[in-house]
PDB file of C-alpha atoms and ligand atoms in Angstrom:
ATOM      1  CA  MET A   1       2.933 -15.512  -6.365  1.00  0.00           C
ATOM      2  CA  ASP A   2       6.087 -17.219  -5.090  1.00  0.00           C
ATOM      3  CA  TYR A   3       6.167 -17.519  -1.345  1.00  0.00           C
ATOM      4  CA  ARG A   4       9.598 -19.138  -1.139  1.00  0.00           C
ATOM      5  CA  GLU A   5      11.077 -16.014  -2.941  1.00  0.00           C
ATOM      6  CA  LYS A   6       9.236 -13.601  -0.541  1.00  0.00           C
ATOM      7  CA  ILE A   7      10.181 -15.564   2.498  1.00  0.00           C
ATOM      8  CA  ALA A   8      13.887 -15.726   1.436  1.00  0.00           C
ATOM      9  CA  ALA A   9      13.837 -11.950   0.583  1.00  0.00           C
ATOM     10  CA  VAL A  10      12.379 -11.082   3.997  1.00  0.00           C
ATOM     11  CA  ARG A  11      14.863 -13.420   5.809  1.00  0.00           C
ATOM     12  CA  GLU A  12      17.714 -11.719   3.966  1.00  0.00           C
ATOM     13  CA  ARG A  13      16.706  -8.346   5.151  1.00  0.00           C
ATOM     14  CA  ILE A  14      16.401  -9.612   8.696  1.00  0.00           C
ATOM     15  CA  GLU A  15      19.966 -11.083   8.426  1.00  0.00           C
ATOM     16  CA  ARG A  16      21.265  -7.628   7.279  1.00  0.00           C
ATOM     17  CA  ALA A  17      19.577  -5.906  10.264  1.00  0.00           C
ATOM     18  CA  CYS A  18      20.989  -8.379  12.582  1.00  0.00           C
ATOM     19  CA  GLU A  19      24.515  -7.942  11.032  1.00  0.00           C
ATOM     20  CA  ARG A  20      24.294  -4.248  11.586  1.00  0.00           C
ATOM     21  CA  THR A  21      23.436  -4.595  15.303  1.00  0.00           C
ATOM     22  CA  GLY A  22      25.541  -7.766  16.139  1.00  0.00           C
ATOM     23  CA  ARG A  23      22.583 -10.045  16.693  1.00  0.00           C
ATOM     24  CA  ARG A  24      22.118 -13.578  15.446  1.00  0.00           C
ATOM     25  CA  PRO A  25      19.132 -14.172  12.800  1.00  0.00           C
ATOM     26  CA  GLU A  26      18.196 -17.310  14.630  1.00  0.00           C
ATOM     27  CA  GLU A  27      16.905 -15.033  17.487  1.00  0.00           C
ATOM     28  CA  VAL A  28      14.180 -13.769  15.224  1.00  0.00           C
ATOM     29  CA  THR A  29      10.956 -15.652  14.268  1.00  0.00           C
ATOM     30  CA  VAL A  30       9.066 -14.598  11.313  1.00  0.00           C
ATOM     31  CA  ILE A  31       5.331 -14.897  11.917  1.00  0.00           C
ATOM     32  CA  ALA A  32       3.335 -14.933   8.661  1.00  0.00           C
ATOM     33  CA  VAL A  33       0.091 -13.007   9.307  1.00  0.00           C
ATOM     34  CA  THR A  34      -2.351 -14.817   7.293  1.00  0.00           C
ATOM     35  CA  LYS A  35      -5.470 -12.810   8.143  1.00  0.00           C
ATOM     36  CA  TYR A  36      -5.588 -11.504   4.479  1.00  0.00           C
ATOM     37  CA  VAL A  37      -5.709 -15.021   2.834  1.00  0.00           C
ATOM     38  CA  GLY A  38      -7.725 -18.126   2.983  1.00  0.00           C
ATOM     39  CA  VAL A  39      -6.982 -21.833   3.622  1.00  0.00           C
ATOM     40  CA  GLU A  40      -5.245 -22.683   0.383  1.00  0.00           C
ATOM     41  CA  GLU A  41      -2.892 -19.589   0.501  1.00  0.00           C
ATOM     42  CA  THR A  42      -2.198 -20.460   4.163  1.00  0.00           C
ATOM     43  CA  ARG A  43      -1.291 -23.980   3.242  1.00  0.00           C
ATOM     44  CA  ALA A  44       1.110 -22.751   0.549  1.00  0.00           C
ATOM     45  CA  ILE A  45       2.872 -20.512   2.941  1.00  0.00           C
ATOM     46  CA  LEU A  46       3.497 -23.496   5.291  1.00  0.00           C
ATOM     47  CA  ALA A  47       4.677 -25.519   2.406  1.00  0.00           C
ATOM     48  CA  ALA A  48       7.050 -22.705   1.545  1.00  0.00           C
ATOM     49  CA  GLY A  49       8.844 -23.136   4.823  1.00  0.00           C
ATOM     50  CA  ILE A  50       6.971 -20.841   7.419  1.00  0.00           C
ATOM     51  CA  ARG A  51       6.107 -22.405  10.658  1.00  0.00           C
ATOM     52  CA  ASP A  52       4.598 -19.662  12.614  1.00  0.00           C
ATOM     53  CA  LEU A  53       1.245 -18.158  11.567  1.00  0.00           C
ATOM     54  CA  GLY A  54      -0.442 -15.115  12.972  1.00  0.00           C
ATOM     55  CA  GLU A  55      -4.241 -14.261  13.012  1.00  0.00           C
ATOM     56  CA  ASN A  56      -6.094 -11.284  14.640  1.00  0.00           C
ATOM     57  CA  ARG A  57      -9.591 -12.405  14.568  1.00  0.00           C
ATOM     58  CA  VAL A  58     -11.039 -15.474  16.005  1.00  0.00           C
ATOM     59  CA  GLN A  59     -13.906 -15.974  13.527  1.00  0.00           C
ATOM     60  CA  GLN A  60     -11.658 -15.880  10.482  1.00  0.00           C
ATOM     61  CA  ALA A  61      -9.135 -18.060  12.099  1.00  0.00           C
ATOM     62  CA  LEU A  62     -11.307 -20.914  13.205  1.00  0.00           C
ATOM     63  CA  PRO A  63     -12.032 -22.300   9.639  1.00  0.00           C
ATOM     64  CA  LYS A  64      -8.445 -22.232   8.897  1.00  0.00           C
ATOM     65  CA  LEU A  65      -7.434 -23.933  12.056  1.00  0.00           C
ATOM     66  CA  ASP A  66      -9.980 -26.738  11.293  1.00  0.00           C
ATOM     67  CA  ALA A  67      -8.943 -27.095   7.653  1.00  0.00           C
ATOM     68  CA  ILE A  68      -5.134 -27.057   8.104  1.00  0.00           C
ATOM     69  CA  ARG A  69      -3.671 -30.197   9.623  1.00  0.00           C
ATOM     70  CA  GLN A  70       0.022 -29.455   8.869  1.00  0.00           C
ATOM     71  CA  PRO A  71       2.178 -28.821  11.884  1.00  0.00           C
ATOM     72  CA  ALA A  72       2.120 -25.063  12.522  1.00  0.00           C
ATOM     73  CA  THR A  73       2.360 -22.826  15.470  1.00  0.00           C
ATOM     74  CA  TRP A  74      -0.469 -20.207  15.851  1.00  0.00           C
ATOM     75  CA  HIS A  75      -0.200 -16.818  17.282  1.00  0.00           C
ATOM     76  CA  PHE A  76      -3.077 -14.873  18.287  1.00  0.00           C
ATOM     77  CA  ILE A  77      -2.201 -11.210  17.740  1.00  0.00           C
ATOM     78  CA  GLY A  78      -5.361  -9.190  17.823  1.00  0.00           C
ATOM     79  CA  TYR A  79      -7.576  -7.851  20.414  1.00  0.00           C
ATOM     80  CA  LEU A  80      -9.017 -10.758  22.468  1.00  0.00           C
ATOM     81  CA  GLN A  81     -12.493 -10.457  23.633  1.00  0.00           C
ATOM     82  CA  THR A  82     -13.031 -12.297  26.920  1.00  0.00           C
ATOM     83  CA  ASN A  83     -15.935 -14.164  25.531  1.00  0.00           C
ATOM     84  CA  LYS A  84     -13.690 -15.655  22.780  1.00  0.00           C
ATOM     85  CA  VAL A  85     -11.101 -17.081  25.055  1.00  0.00           C
ATOM     86  CA  LYS A  86     -12.670 -20.504  24.999  1.00  0.00           C
ATOM     87  CA  ASP A  87     -12.238 -20.546  21.098  1.00  0.00           C
ATOM     88  CA  VAL A  88      -8.593 -19.318  21.074  1.00  0.00           C
ATOM     89  CA  LEU A  89      -7.187 -21.347  23.991  1.00  0.00           C
ATOM     90  CA  PRO A  90      -7.006 -24.921  22.587  1.00  0.00           C
ATOM     91  CA  HIS A  91      -5.540 -23.863  19.057  1.00  0.00           C
ATOM     92  CA  PHE A  92      -3.063 -21.006  19.636  1.00  0.00           C
ATOM     93  CA  ALA A  93       0.179 -21.699  21.231  1.00  0.00           C
ATOM     94  CA  TRP A  94       0.974 -17.935  21.819  1.00  0.00           C
ATOM     95  CA  ILE A  95      -1.236 -15.057  22.679  1.00  0.00           C
ATOM     96  CA  HIS A  96       0.387 -11.747  22.066  1.00  0.00           C
ATOM     97  CA  SER A  97      -2.300  -9.452  23.281  1.00  0.00           C
ATOM     98  CA  LEU A  98      -2.620 -10.029  27.055  1.00  0.00           C
ATOM     99  CA  ASP A  99      -3.533  -6.500  28.072  1.00  0.00           C
ATOM    100  CA  ARG A 100      -5.852  -6.677  31.039  1.00  0.00           C
ATOM    101  CA  LEU A 101      -6.605  -8.516  34.249  1.00  0.00           C
ATOM    102  CA  SER A 102     -10.041  -9.561  33.353  1.00  0.00           C
ATOM    103  CA  LEU A 103      -8.671 -11.238  30.175  1.00  0.00           C
ATOM    104  CA  ALA A 104      -5.898 -13.006  32.268  1.00  0.00           C
ATOM    105  CA  LYS A 105      -8.397 -14.263  34.866  1.00  0.00           C
ATOM    106  CA  GLU A 106     -10.644 -15.706  32.078  1.00  0.00           C
ATOM    107  CA  LEU A 107      -7.553 -17.309  30.391  1.00  0.00           C
ATOM    108  CA  GLN A 108      -6.601 -18.642  33.780  1.00  0.00           C
ATOM    109  CA  LYS A 109     -10.215 -20.099  34.261  1.00  0.00           C
ATOM    110  CA  GLN A 110     -10.425 -21.712  30.906  1.00  0.00           C
ATOM    111  CA  ALA A 111      -6.943 -23.222  30.986  1.00  0.00           C
ATOM    112  CA  GLU A 112      -7.753 -24.726  34.333  1.00  0.00           C
ATOM    113  CA  LYS A 113     -10.891 -26.318  32.820  1.00  0.00           C
ATOM    114  CA  ARG A 114      -8.936 -27.957  30.046  1.00  0.00           C
ATOM    115  CA  ASP A 115      -5.856 -28.516  31.997  1.00  0.00           C
ATOM    116  CA  LEU A 116      -3.606 -26.336  29.792  1.00  0.00           C
ATOM    117  CA  HIS A 117      -1.045 -23.777  30.119  1.00  0.00           C
ATOM    118  CA  VAL A 118      -1.144 -20.616  28.065  1.00  0.00           C
ATOM    119  CA  THR A 119       1.862 -18.874  26.769  1.00  0.00           C
ATOM    120  CA  CYS A 120       1.455 -15.050  26.583  1.00  0.00           C
ATOM    121  CA  LEU A 121       2.947 -11.791  25.776  1.00  0.00           C
ATOM    122  CA  VAL A 122       1.847  -8.791  27.472  1.00  0.00           C
ATOM    123  CA  GLN A 123       0.775  -5.965  25.087  1.00  0.00           C
ATOM    124  CA  VAL A 124       2.216  -2.560  25.982  1.00  0.00           C
ATOM    125  CA  ASN A 125       1.150   0.804  24.540  1.00  0.00           C
ATOM    126  CA  ILE A 126       4.492   2.471  24.188  1.00  0.00           C
ATOM    127  CA  SER A 127       3.230   5.056  21.802  1.00  0.00           C
ATOM    128  CA  GLY A 128       0.555   6.352  24.121  1.00  0.00           C
ATOM    129  CA  GLU A 129      -1.944   6.582  21.320  1.00  0.00           C
ATOM    130  CA  PRO A 130      -5.508   6.477  22.832  1.00  0.00           C
ATOM    131  CA  THR A 131      -6.770   4.207  20.131  1.00  0.00           C
ATOM    132  CA  LYS A 132      -4.189   1.459  20.691  1.00  0.00           C
ATOM    133  CA  SER A 133      -4.865  -1.254  23.298  1.00  0.00           C
ATOM    134  CA  GLY A 134      -2.044  -2.283  25.634  1.00  0.00           C
ATOM    135  CA  LEU A 135      -0.962  -1.390  29.142  1.00  0.00           C
ATOM    136  CA  PRO A 136       0.602   1.901  30.051  1.00  0.00           C
ATOM    137  CA  PRO A 137       4.289   1.202  30.672  1.00  0.00           C
ATOM    138  CA  LEU A 138       3.972   2.432  34.298  1.00  0.00           C
ATOM    139  CA  GLU A 139       1.494  -0.324  35.056  1.00  0.00           C
ATOM    140  CA  LEU A 140       3.414  -3.178  33.668  1.00  0.00           C
ATOM    141  CA  ALA A 141       5.276  -4.361  36.717  1.00  0.00           C
ATOM    142  CA  ALA A 142       2.133  -4.396  38.910  1.00  0.00           C
ATOM    143  CA  PHE A 143       0.440  -6.328  36.309  1.00  0.00           C
ATOM    144  CA  LEU A 144       3.193  -8.891  35.936  1.00  0.00           C
ATOM    145  CA  ASP A 145       2.923  -9.378  39.764  1.00  0.00           C
ATOM    146  CA  GLU A 146      -0.834 -10.072  39.518  1.00  0.00           C
ATOM    147  CA  ILE A 147      -0.224 -12.516  36.616  1.00  0.00           C
ATOM    148  CA  LYS A 148       2.342 -14.368  38.647  1.00  0.00           C
ATOM    149  CA  LEU A 149      -0.615 -15.602  41.012  1.00  0.00           C
ATOM    150  CA  LEU A 150      -2.304 -17.165  37.998  1.00  0.00           C
ATOM    151  CA  ASN A 151      -0.374 -20.521  37.497  1.00  0.00           C
ATOM    152  CA  ARG A 152      -1.783 -21.404  34.087  1.00  0.00           C
ATOM    153  CA  ILE A 153      -0.420 -18.364  32.521  1.00  0.00           C
ATOM    154  CA  ARG A 154       3.145 -18.187  31.331  1.00  0.00           C
ATOM    155  CA  VAL A 155       4.324 -14.766  30.371  1.00  0.00           C
ATOM    156  CA  ARG A 156       7.246 -14.990  27.935  1.00  0.00           C
ATOM    157  CA  GLY A 157       7.753 -11.268  26.854  1.00  0.00           C
ATOM    158  CA  LEU A 158       6.105  -8.131  25.496  1.00  0.00           C
ATOM    159  CA  MET A 159       4.328  -6.919  22.467  1.00  0.00           C
ATOM    160  CA  THR A 160       3.580  -3.523  21.033  1.00  0.00           C
ATOM    161  CA  MET A 161       2.129  -1.979  17.935  1.00  0.00           C
ATOM    162  CA  ALA A 162       3.803   1.043  16.495  1.00  0.00           C
ATOM    163  CA  PRO A 163       1.802   3.782  14.699  1.00  0.00           C
ATOM    164  CA  ILE A 164       1.412   3.785  11.112  1.00  0.00           C
ATOM    165  CA  ALA A 165       4.322   5.814   9.646  1.00  0.00           C
ATOM    166  CA  ASP A 166       5.728   6.516   6.278  1.00  0.00           C
ATOM    167  CA  ASP A 167       9.266   6.474   7.423  1.00  0.00           C
ATOM    168  CA  PRO A 168       9.987   3.474   9.843  1.00  0.00           C
ATOM    169  CA  GLU A 169      12.671   5.712  11.507  1.00  0.00           C
ATOM    170  CA  GLN A 170       9.745   7.536  13.049  1.00  0.00           C
ATOM    171  CA  VAL A 171       8.672   4.553  15.027  1.00  0.00           C
ATOM    172  CA  ARG A 172      12.211   3.535  16.244  1.00  0.00           C
ATOM    173  CA  PRO A 173      11.629   5.136  19.502  1.00  0.00           C
ATOM    174  CA  VAL A 174       8.516   2.965  20.073  1.00  0.00           C
ATOM    175  CA  PHE A 175      10.549  -0.229  19.480  1.00  0.00           C
ATOM    176  CA  ARG A 176      13.421   1.082  21.525  1.00  0.00           C
ATOM    177  CA  GLY A 177      11.051   2.116  24.374  1.00  0.00           C
ATOM    178  CA  LEU A 178       9.637  -1.427  24.584  1.00  0.00           C
ATOM    179  CA  ARG A 179      13.263  -2.940  24.698  1.00  0.00           C
ATOM    180  CA  GLU A 180      14.320  -0.382  27.299  1.00  0.00           C
ATOM    181  CA  LEU A 181      11.191  -1.093  29.357  1.00  0.00           C
ATOM    182  CA  ARG A 182      11.958  -4.792  29.122  1.00  0.00           C
ATOM    183  CA  ASP A 183      15.581  -4.302  30.089  1.00  0.00           C
ATOM    184  CA  ARG A 184      14.739  -2.305  33.139  1.00  0.00           C
ATOM    185  CA  LEU A 185      12.249  -4.968  34.229  1.00  0.00           C
ATOM    186  CA  LEU A 186      14.393  -8.026  33.298  1.00  0.00           C
ATOM    187  CA  PRO A 187      16.310  -8.575  36.563  1.00  0.00           C
ATOM    188  CA  ALA A 188      12.957  -8.813  38.452  1.00  0.00           C
ATOM    189  CA  TYR A 189      11.089 -10.505  35.591  1.00  0.00           C
ATOM    190  CA  PRO A 190      13.467 -12.852  33.829  1.00  0.00           C
ATOM    191  CA  GLU A 191      10.551 -14.351  31.971  1.00  0.00           C
ATOM    192  CA  LEU A 192      10.406 -11.284  29.629  1.00  0.00           C
ATOM    193  CA  GLN A 193      12.523 -12.896  26.880  1.00  0.00           C
ATOM    194  CA  HIS A 194      10.549 -12.121  23.922  1.00  0.00           C
ATOM    195  CA  LEU A 195       9.780  -8.954  22.130  1.00  0.00           C
ATOM    196  CA  SER A 196       7.138  -9.194  19.412  1.00  0.00           C
ATOM    197  CA  MET A 197       7.347  -5.900  17.520  1.00  0.00           C
ATOM    198  CA  GLY A 198       7.695  -4.951  13.740  1.00  0.00           C
ATOM    199  CA  MET A 199       5.368  -5.345  10.967  1.00  0.00           C
ATOM    200  CA  SER A 200       5.718  -5.222   7.026  1.00  0.00           C
ATOM    201  CA  GLY A 201       6.726  -1.556   6.926  1.00  0.00           C
ATOM    202  CA  ASP A 202       9.135  -1.390   9.839  1.00  0.00           C
ATOM    203  CA  PHE A 203      10.450  -4.879  10.697  1.00  0.00           C
ATOM    204  CA  GLU A 204      14.051  -4.019  10.018  1.00  0.00           C
ATOM    205  CA  VAL A 205      14.069  -1.163  12.446  1.00  0.00           C
ATOM    206  CA  ALA A 206      12.332  -3.481  15.106  1.00  0.00           C
ATOM    207  CA  VAL A 207      15.011  -6.156  14.561  1.00  0.00           C
ATOM    208  CA  GLU A 208      17.689  -3.486  14.936  1.00  0.00           C
ATOM    209  CA  GLU A 209      16.017  -2.623  18.217  1.00  0.00           C
ATOM    210  CA  GLY A 210      15.771  -6.287  19.419  1.00  0.00           C
ATOM    211  CA  ALA A 211      12.735  -7.828  18.102  1.00  0.00           C
ATOM    212  CA  THR A 212      12.651 -11.706  18.664  1.00  0.00           C
ATOM    213  CA  MET A 213       9.175 -11.919  16.649  1.00  0.00           C
ATOM    214  CA  VAL A 214       8.203 -10.046  13.761  1.00  0.00           C
ATOM    215  CA  ARG A 215       4.627 -10.129  12.512  1.00  0.00           C
ATOM    216  CA  LEU A 216       4.530  -9.981   8.724  1.00  0.00           C
ATOM    217  CA  GLY A 217       1.337  -9.648   6.732  1.00  0.00           C
ATOM    218  CA  SER A 218       1.136  -7.656   3.542  1.00  0.00           C
ATOM    219  CA  ILE A 219       4.892  -8.024   2.608  1.00  0.00           C
ATOM    220  CA  LEU A 220       4.472 -11.866   2.643  1.00  0.00           C
ATOM    221  CA  VAL A 221       0.931 -12.828   2.146  1.00  0.00           C
ATOM    222  CA  LYS A 222      -1.123 -10.014   0.552  1.00  0.00           C
ATOM    223  CA  PRO A 223      -2.910 -11.361  -2.532  1.00  0.00           C
TER     224      PRO A 223
HETATM  225  C1  PLP B 301      -2.316  -7.244  10.516  1.00  0.00           C
HETATM  226  C2  PLP B 301      -1.392  -7.276  11.632  1.00  0.00           C
HETATM  227  C3  PLP B 301       0.021  -7.389  11.407  1.00  0.00           C
HETATM  228  C4  PLP B 301       0.581  -7.442  10.080  1.00  0.00           C
HETATM  229  O1  PLP B 301       0.576  -6.277   9.394  1.00  0.00           O
HETATM  230  P1  PLP B 301       1.241  -5.938   8.013  1.00  0.00           P
HETATM  231  O2  PLP B 301       1.437  -4.414   7.956  1.00  0.00           O
HETATM  232  O3  PLP B 301       0.378  -6.415   6.948  1.00  0.00           O
HETATM  233  O4  PLP B 301       2.538  -6.707   7.985  1.00  0.00           O
HETATM  234  C5  PLP B 301       0.936  -7.333  12.573  1.00  0.00           C
HETATM  235  N1  PLP B 301       0.451  -7.359  13.722  1.00  0.00           N
HETATM  236  C6  PLP B 301      -1.004  -7.204  14.032  1.00  0.00           C
HETATM  237  C7  PLP B 301      -1.461  -7.162  15.371  1.00  0.00           C
HETATM  238  C8  PLP B 301      -1.874  -7.197  12.936  1.00  0.00           C
HETATM  239  O5  PLP B 301      -3.240  -6.989  13.160  1.00  0.00           O
END
């Protein structure tokens, strides 16, 4: 499997989505979600020109983090258990799944201990599916106010997961909803620069709606 070709094809599709909406392709970071593959494949993806890697399980990610010494920016994209914060904190540059105050407090505590800062996106449940994690949109502003009191946490934007859909147009309202929520809050919360949204099946729609980070697993790295 040729990672360079796959990456080029994805970038090309992102460029076209940007052209359609007057955006610049440099605004969109491709995060290769390597949860489906092991150390060797992850190395090959880095060698093919990817810099940003996403993992959603701490246990699966740790051996890779240990083995891979190439420069890479790691993103934690899955549900983060409070007792796993210790393991995640030193390795991951971004946490996309900050979704509750108890997690924020643990991140603050562990970051303080290690004299670190932690860069986070707040996960929002736009679709309202009960099985999805993320804050209800109406609670976001109050949550951001609480987080401001935690000086080790740097919020840089919002993340959402769209429902599985056969037709990506069905989930456009979810991506649009996240962007509109961000746009409404931006005057008071200028730190909300990033929107992490879009996966293999729907990333072009997400880019059209303003994604700055797309999390691509199967389309790039499925064996
Ligand atoms: C697995 C995963 C992805 C990537 O999904 P694909 O459909 O394989 O691209 C993106 N985001 C999260 C949170 C994931 O767990």
